[in-house]
Tab-separated table of C-alpha atoms and ligand atoms in Angstrom:
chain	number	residue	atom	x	y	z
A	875	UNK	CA	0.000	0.000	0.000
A	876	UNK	CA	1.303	3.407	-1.089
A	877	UNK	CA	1.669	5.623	2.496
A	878	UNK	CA	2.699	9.264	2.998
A	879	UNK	CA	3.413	11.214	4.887
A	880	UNK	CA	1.921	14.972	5.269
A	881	UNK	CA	3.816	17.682	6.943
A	882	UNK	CA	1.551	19.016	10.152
A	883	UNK	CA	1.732	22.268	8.654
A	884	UNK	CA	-0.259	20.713	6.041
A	885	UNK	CA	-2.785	19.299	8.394
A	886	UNK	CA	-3.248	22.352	10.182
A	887	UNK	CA	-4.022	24.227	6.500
A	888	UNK	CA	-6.704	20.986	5.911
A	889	UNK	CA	-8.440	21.397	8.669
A	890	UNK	CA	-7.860	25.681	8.354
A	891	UNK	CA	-9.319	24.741	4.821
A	892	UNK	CA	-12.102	23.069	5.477
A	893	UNK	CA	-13.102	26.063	7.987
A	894	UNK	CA	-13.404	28.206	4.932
A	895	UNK	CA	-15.030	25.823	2.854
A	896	UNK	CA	-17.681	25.275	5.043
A	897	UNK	CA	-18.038	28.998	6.155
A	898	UNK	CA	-17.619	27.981	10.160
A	899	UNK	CA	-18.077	31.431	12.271
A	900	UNK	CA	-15.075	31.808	14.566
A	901	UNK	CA	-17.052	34.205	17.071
A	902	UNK	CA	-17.064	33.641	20.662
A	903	UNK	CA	-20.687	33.475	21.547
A	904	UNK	CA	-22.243	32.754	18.223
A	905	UNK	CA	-24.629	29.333	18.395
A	906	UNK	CA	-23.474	28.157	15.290
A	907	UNK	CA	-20.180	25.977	14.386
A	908	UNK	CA	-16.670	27.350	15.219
A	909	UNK	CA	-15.066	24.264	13.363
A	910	UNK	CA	-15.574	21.590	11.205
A	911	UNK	CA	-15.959	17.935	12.615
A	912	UNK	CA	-12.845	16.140	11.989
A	913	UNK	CA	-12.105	13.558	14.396
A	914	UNK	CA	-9.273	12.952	16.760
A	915	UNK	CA	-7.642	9.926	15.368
A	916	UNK	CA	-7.883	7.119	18.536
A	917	UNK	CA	-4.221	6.532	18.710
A	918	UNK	CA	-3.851	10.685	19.355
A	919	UNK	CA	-6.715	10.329	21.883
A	920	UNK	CA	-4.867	7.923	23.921
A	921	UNK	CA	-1.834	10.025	23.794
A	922	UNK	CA	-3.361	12.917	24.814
A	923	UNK	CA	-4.535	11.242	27.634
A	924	UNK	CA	-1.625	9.459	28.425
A	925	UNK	CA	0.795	12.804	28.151
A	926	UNK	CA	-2.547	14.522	30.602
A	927	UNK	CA	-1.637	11.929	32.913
A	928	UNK	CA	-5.661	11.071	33.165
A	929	UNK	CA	-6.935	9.181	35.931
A	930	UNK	CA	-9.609	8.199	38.333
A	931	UNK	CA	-9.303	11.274	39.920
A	932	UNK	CA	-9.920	13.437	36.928
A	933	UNK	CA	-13.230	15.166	35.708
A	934	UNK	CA	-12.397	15.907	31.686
A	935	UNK	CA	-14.295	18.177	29.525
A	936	UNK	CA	-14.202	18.535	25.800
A	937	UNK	CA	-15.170	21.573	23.864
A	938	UNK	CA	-16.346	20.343	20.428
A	939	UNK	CA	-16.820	16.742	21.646
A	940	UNK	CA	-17.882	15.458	18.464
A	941	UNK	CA	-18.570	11.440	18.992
A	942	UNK	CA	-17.378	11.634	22.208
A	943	UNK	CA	-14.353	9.663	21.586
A	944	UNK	CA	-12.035	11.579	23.812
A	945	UNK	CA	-14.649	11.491	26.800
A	946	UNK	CA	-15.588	8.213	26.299
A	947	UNK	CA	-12.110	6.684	26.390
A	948	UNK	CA	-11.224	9.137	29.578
A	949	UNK	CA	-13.566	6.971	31.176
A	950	UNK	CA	-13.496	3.673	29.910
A	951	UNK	CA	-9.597	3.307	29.735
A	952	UNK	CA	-8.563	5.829	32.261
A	953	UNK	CA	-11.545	5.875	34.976
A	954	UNK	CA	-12.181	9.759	34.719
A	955	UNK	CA	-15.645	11.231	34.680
A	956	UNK	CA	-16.361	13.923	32.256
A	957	UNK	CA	-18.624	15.707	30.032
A	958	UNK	CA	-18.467	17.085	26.209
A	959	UNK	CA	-20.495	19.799	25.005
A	960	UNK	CA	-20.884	19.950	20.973
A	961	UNK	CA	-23.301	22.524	19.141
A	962	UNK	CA	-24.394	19.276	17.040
A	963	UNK	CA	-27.512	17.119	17.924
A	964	UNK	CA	-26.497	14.446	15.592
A	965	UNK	CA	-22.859	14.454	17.068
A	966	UNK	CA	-24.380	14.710	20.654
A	967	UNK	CA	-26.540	11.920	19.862
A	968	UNK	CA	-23.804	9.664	18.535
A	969	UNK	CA	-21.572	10.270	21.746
A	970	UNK	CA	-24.937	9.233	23.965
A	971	UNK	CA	-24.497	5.577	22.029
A	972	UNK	CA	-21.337	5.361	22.076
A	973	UNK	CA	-21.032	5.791	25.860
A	974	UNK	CA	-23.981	3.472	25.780
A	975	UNK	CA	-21.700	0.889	24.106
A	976	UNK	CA	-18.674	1.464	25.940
A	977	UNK	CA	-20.327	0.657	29.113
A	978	UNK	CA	-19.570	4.515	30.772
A	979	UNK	CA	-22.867	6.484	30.727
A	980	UNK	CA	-22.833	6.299	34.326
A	981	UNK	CA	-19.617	8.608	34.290
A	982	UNK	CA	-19.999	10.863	31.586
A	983	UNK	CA	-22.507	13.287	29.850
A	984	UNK	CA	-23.040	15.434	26.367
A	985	UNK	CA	-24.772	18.626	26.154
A	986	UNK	CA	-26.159	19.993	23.254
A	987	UNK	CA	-23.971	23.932	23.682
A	988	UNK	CA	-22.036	26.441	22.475
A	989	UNK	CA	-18.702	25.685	24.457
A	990	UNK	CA	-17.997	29.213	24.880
A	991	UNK	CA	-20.575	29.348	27.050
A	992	UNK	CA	-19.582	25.886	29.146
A	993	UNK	CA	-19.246	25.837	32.765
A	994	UNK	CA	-15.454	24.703	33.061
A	995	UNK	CA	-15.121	25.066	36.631
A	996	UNK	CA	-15.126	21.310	37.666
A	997	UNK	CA	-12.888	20.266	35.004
A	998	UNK	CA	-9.004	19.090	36.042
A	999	UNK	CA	-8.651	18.427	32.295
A	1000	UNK	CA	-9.641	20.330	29.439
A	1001	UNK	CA	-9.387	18.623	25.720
A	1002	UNK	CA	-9.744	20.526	22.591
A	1003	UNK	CA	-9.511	19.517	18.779
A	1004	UNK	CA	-10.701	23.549	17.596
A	1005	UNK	CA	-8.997	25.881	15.758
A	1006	UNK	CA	-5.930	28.274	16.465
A	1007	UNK	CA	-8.452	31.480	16.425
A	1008	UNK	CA	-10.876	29.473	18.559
A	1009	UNK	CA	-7.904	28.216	20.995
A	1010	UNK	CA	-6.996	32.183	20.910
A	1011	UNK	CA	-10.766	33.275	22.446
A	1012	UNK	CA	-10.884	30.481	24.875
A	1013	UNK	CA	-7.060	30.837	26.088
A	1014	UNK	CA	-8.407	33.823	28.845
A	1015	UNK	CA	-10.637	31.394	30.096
A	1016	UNK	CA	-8.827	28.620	30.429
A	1017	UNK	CA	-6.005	31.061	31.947
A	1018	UNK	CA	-8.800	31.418	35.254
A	1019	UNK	CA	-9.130	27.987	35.535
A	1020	UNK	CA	-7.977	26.413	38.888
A	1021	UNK	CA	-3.689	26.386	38.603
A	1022	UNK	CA	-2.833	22.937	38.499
A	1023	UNK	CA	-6.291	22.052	35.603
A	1024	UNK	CA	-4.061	20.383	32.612
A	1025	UNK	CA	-5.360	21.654	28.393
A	1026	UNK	CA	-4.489	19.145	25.916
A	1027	UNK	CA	-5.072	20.796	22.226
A	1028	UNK	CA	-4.323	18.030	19.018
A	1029	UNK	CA	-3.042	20.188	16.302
A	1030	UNK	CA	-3.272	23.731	17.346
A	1031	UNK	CA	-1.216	26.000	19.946
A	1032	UNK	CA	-1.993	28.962	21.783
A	1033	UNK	CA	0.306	31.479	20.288
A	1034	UNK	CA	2.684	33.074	22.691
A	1035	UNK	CA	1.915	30.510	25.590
A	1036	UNK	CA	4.106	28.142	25.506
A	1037	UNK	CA	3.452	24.448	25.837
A	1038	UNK	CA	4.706	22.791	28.763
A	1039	UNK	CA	5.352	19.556	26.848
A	1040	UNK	CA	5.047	19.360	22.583
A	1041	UNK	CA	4.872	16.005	21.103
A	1042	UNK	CA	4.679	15.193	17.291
A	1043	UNK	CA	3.277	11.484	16.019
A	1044	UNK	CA	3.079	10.003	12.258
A	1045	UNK	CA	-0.677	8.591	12.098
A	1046	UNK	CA	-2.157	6.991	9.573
A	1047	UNK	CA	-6.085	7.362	10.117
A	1048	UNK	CA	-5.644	11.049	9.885
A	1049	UNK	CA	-8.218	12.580	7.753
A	1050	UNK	CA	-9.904	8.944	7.074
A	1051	UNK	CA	-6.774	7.455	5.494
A	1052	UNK	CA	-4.646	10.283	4.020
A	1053	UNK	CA	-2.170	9.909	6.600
A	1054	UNK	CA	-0.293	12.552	8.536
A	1055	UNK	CA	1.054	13.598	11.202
A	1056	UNK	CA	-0.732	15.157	14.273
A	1057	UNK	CA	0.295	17.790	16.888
A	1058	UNK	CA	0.035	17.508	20.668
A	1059	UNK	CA	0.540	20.516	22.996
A	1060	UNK	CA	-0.077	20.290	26.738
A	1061	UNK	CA	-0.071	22.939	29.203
A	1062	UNK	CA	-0.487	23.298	33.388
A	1063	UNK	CA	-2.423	26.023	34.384
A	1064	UNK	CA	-0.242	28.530	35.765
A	1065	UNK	CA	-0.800	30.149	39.465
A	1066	UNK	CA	-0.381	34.145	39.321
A	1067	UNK	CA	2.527	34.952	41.291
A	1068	UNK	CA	2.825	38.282	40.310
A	1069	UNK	CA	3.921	40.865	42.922
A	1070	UNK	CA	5.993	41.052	46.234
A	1071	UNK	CA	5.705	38.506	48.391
A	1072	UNK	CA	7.376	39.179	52.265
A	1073	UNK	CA	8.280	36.384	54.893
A	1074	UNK	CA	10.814	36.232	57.709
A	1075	UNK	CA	13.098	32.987	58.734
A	1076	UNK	CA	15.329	32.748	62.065
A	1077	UNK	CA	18.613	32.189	60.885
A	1078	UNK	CA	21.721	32.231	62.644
A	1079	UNK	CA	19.529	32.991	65.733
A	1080	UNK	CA	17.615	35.848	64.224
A	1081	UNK	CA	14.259	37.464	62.507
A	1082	UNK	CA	15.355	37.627	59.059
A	1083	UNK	CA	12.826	39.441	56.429
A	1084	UNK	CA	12.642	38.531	53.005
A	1085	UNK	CA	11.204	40.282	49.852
A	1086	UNK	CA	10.673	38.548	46.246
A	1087	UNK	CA	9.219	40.472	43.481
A	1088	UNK	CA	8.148	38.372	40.819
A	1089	UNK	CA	7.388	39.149	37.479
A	1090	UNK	CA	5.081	36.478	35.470
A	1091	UNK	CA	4.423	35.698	31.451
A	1092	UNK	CA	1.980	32.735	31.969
A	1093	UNK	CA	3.974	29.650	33.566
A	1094	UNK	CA	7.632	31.592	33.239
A	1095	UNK	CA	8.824	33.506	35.953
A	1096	UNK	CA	11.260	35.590	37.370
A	1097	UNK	CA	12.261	37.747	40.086
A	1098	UNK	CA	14.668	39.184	42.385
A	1099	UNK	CA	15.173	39.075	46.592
A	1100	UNK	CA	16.084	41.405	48.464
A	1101	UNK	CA	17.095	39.912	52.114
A	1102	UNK	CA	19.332	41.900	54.408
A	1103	UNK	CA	21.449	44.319	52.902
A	1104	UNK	CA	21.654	42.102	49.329
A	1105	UNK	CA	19.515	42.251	46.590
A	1106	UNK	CA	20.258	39.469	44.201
A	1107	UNK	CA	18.501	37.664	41.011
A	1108	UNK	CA	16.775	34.596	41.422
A	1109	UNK	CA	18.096	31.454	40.194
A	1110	UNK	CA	16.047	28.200	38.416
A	1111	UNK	CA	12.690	29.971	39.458
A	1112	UNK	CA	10.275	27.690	38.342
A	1113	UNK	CA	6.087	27.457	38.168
A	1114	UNK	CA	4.152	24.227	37.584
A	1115	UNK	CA	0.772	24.933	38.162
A	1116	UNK	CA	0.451	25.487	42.014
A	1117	UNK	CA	3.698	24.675	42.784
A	1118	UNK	CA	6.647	27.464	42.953
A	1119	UNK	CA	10.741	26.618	43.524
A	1120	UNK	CA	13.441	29.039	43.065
A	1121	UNK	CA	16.726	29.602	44.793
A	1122	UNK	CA	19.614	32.372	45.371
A	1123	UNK	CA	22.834	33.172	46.985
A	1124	UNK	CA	23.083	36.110	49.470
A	1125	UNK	CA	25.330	37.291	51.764
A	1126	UNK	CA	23.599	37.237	55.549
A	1127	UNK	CA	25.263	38.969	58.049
A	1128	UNK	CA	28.952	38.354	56.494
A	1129	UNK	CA	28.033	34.793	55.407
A	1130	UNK	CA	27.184	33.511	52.055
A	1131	UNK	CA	24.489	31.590	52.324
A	1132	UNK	CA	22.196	29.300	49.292
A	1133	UNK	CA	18.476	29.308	49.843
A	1134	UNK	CA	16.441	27.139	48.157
A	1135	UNK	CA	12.684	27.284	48.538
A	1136	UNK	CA	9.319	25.111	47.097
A	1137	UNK	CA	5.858	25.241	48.212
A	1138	UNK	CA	2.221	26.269	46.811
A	1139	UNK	CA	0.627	29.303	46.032
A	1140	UNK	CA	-2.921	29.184	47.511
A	1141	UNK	CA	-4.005	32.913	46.256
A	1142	UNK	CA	-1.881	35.286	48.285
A	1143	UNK	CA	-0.450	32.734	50.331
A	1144	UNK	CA	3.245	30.377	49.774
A	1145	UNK	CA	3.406	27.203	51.945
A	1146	UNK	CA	6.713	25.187	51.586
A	1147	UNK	CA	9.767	24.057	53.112
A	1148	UNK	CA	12.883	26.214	52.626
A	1149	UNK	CA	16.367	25.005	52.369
A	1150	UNK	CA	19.760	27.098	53.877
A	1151	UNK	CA	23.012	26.173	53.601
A	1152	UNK	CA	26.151	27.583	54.824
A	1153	UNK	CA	29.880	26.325	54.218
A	1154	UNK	CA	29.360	23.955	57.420
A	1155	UNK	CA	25.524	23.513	57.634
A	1156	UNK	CA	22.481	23.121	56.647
A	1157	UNK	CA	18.607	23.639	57.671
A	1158	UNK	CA	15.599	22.905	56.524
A	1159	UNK	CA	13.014	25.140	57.516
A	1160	UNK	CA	9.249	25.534	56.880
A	1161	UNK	CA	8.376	28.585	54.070
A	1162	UNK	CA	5.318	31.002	54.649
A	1163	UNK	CA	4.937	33.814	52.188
A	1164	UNK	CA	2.095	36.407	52.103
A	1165	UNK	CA	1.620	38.558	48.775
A	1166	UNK	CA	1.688	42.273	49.523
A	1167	UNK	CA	-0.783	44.805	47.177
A	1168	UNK	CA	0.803	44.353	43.457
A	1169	UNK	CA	-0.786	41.744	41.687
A	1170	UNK	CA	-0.931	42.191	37.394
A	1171	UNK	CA	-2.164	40.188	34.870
A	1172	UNK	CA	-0.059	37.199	33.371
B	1264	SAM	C1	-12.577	19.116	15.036
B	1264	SAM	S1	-14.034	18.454	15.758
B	1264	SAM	C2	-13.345	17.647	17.186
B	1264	SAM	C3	-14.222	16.555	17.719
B	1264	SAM	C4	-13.649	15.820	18.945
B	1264	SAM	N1	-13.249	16.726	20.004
B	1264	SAM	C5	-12.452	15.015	18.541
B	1264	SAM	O1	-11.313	15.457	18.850
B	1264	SAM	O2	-12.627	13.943	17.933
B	1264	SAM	C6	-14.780	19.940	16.422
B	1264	SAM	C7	-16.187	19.757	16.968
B	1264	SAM	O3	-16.561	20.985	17.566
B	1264	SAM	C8	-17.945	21.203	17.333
B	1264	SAM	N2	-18.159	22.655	17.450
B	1264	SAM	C9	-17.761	23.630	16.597
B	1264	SAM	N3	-18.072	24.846	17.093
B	1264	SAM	C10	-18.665	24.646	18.288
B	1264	SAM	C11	-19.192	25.515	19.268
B	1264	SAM	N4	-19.157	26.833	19.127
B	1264	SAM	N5	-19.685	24.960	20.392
B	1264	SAM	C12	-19.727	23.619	20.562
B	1264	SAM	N6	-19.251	22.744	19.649
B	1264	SAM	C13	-18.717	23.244	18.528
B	1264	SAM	C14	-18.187	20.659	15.966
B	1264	SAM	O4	-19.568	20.302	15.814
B	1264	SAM	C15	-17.254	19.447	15.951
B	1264	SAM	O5	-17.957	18.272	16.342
């Protein structure tokens, strides 16, 4: 059998194409189509599961559901519960039976919406197979999800944030049998972490404050401390969701000392552990940060 293979540039343009073609309104809102129906292969469902870690624990929704496939397999081959909201009846109708048939109506549901207008507020996984414009209106939303909810998107990214894992996979079943390759990006949620944050530590026997400004562009951060009479950059600052780690060097009362801290943002709160380490020991000692006014948009 004669196989080839299509760059994904290509099958972004097909699917791009057959928006035109079809005249699909890419308008936040409107209560008619924002993309064509083209199914996620079932190989690139499982992976998109499988890179989304799904589990037991998870509650998946996905906009433009089509036959369900992606909901139906979160739940029959990964335990989640779920729902997927398509503007469709026949599609909606289709996922009903095919839940039927894979034994999981008990743990997922299909409304008949506009998923613009979806209530995402129990999901801990969103799934999407849209378009980049579409991916574009929804990204603010998705943005005030809980930090921590994972996004899976097959083909299409969401411009100037960054996936926080890419993966590309040859698949033959694209586009019926064409072949091609499809796209997976994945992202975490980011906390906002924007703004000072103050704490104080005993060290060496005394009240110590601390002050981190960070600065935020959705999950990359950065910042500087001031502690003391040093004011120094902060080193391998890192965001994953709810969960913040950076570290520094600073001179404390003569002494160079490293500082490494982790913990989670809860709102305006940090609760971790902190590290410090001189040249002949070392403490570990537990982190509580409170966010002073300046917060900004990420
Ligand atoms: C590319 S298909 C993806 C189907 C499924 N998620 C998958 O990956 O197999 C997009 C689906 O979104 C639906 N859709 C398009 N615009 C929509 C809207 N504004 N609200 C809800 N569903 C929509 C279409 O009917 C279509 O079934």
């Amino acid at each position: 059998m004669l196989s080839f293979k299509l760059p994904n540039r290509f099958c972004g343009r097909a699917m791009l194409g057959v928006a035109m073609v079809l005249g699909v309104a890419i308008v936040a809102g409107a209560a008619e189509p924002s993309v064509p129906y083209v199914p996620t292969p079932q190989e690139v469902v499982e992976r998109m599961l499988e890179i989304a870690k799904v589990g037991p624990q998870d509650y998946l929704i996905d906009l433009g559901s089509g036959d369900g496939r992606i909901v139906v397999t979160a739940a029959k081959k990964f335990g989640a519960r779920g729902f997927g909201v398509d503007l469709n009846p026949v599609r909606i109708k289709e996922s009903v039976e095919n839940a039927a048939k894979a034994g999981v109506s008990d743990r997922v549901a299909f409304h008949q919406r506009n998923l613009f207008e979806a209530d995402l507020s129990d999901a801990t996984v969103i799934t999407m197979y849209l378009l980049p414009r579409v991916n574009l209106l929804l990204r603010p939303k998705l943005l005030d999800l809980k930090p921590g909810t994972r996004v899976v998107s097959h083909d299409f990214s969401m411009d100037d944030w960054k996936p926080d894992a890419f993966v590309e996979m040859e698949v033959k079943e694209k586009y019926g049998n064409a072949g091609g390759d499809s796209s997976i990006y994945f992202w975490i949620v980011p906390a906002r972490v924007i703004g000072s944050w103050q704490w104080q530590l005993t060290v060496g026997g005394k009240p110590l404050a601390y002050e981190v400004t960070l600065e935020q562009k959705y999950q990359m951060i950065s910042g500087t401390v001031r502690v003391g009479a040093s004011s120094v950059t902060l080193q391998d600052a890192r965001l994953r969701g709810d969960q913040i780690s950076f570290s520094f060097s600073a001179d404390v009362n003569g002494s160079l000392l490293e500082h490494r801290f982790s913990g989670r943002v809860t709102g305006n709160t940090i609760e971790g552990m902190a590290t410090i380490a001189g040249s002949r020991s070392q403490r570990q000692l537990e982190w509580n940060a409170i966010r002073g006014a300046k917060t900004g948009q990420i």
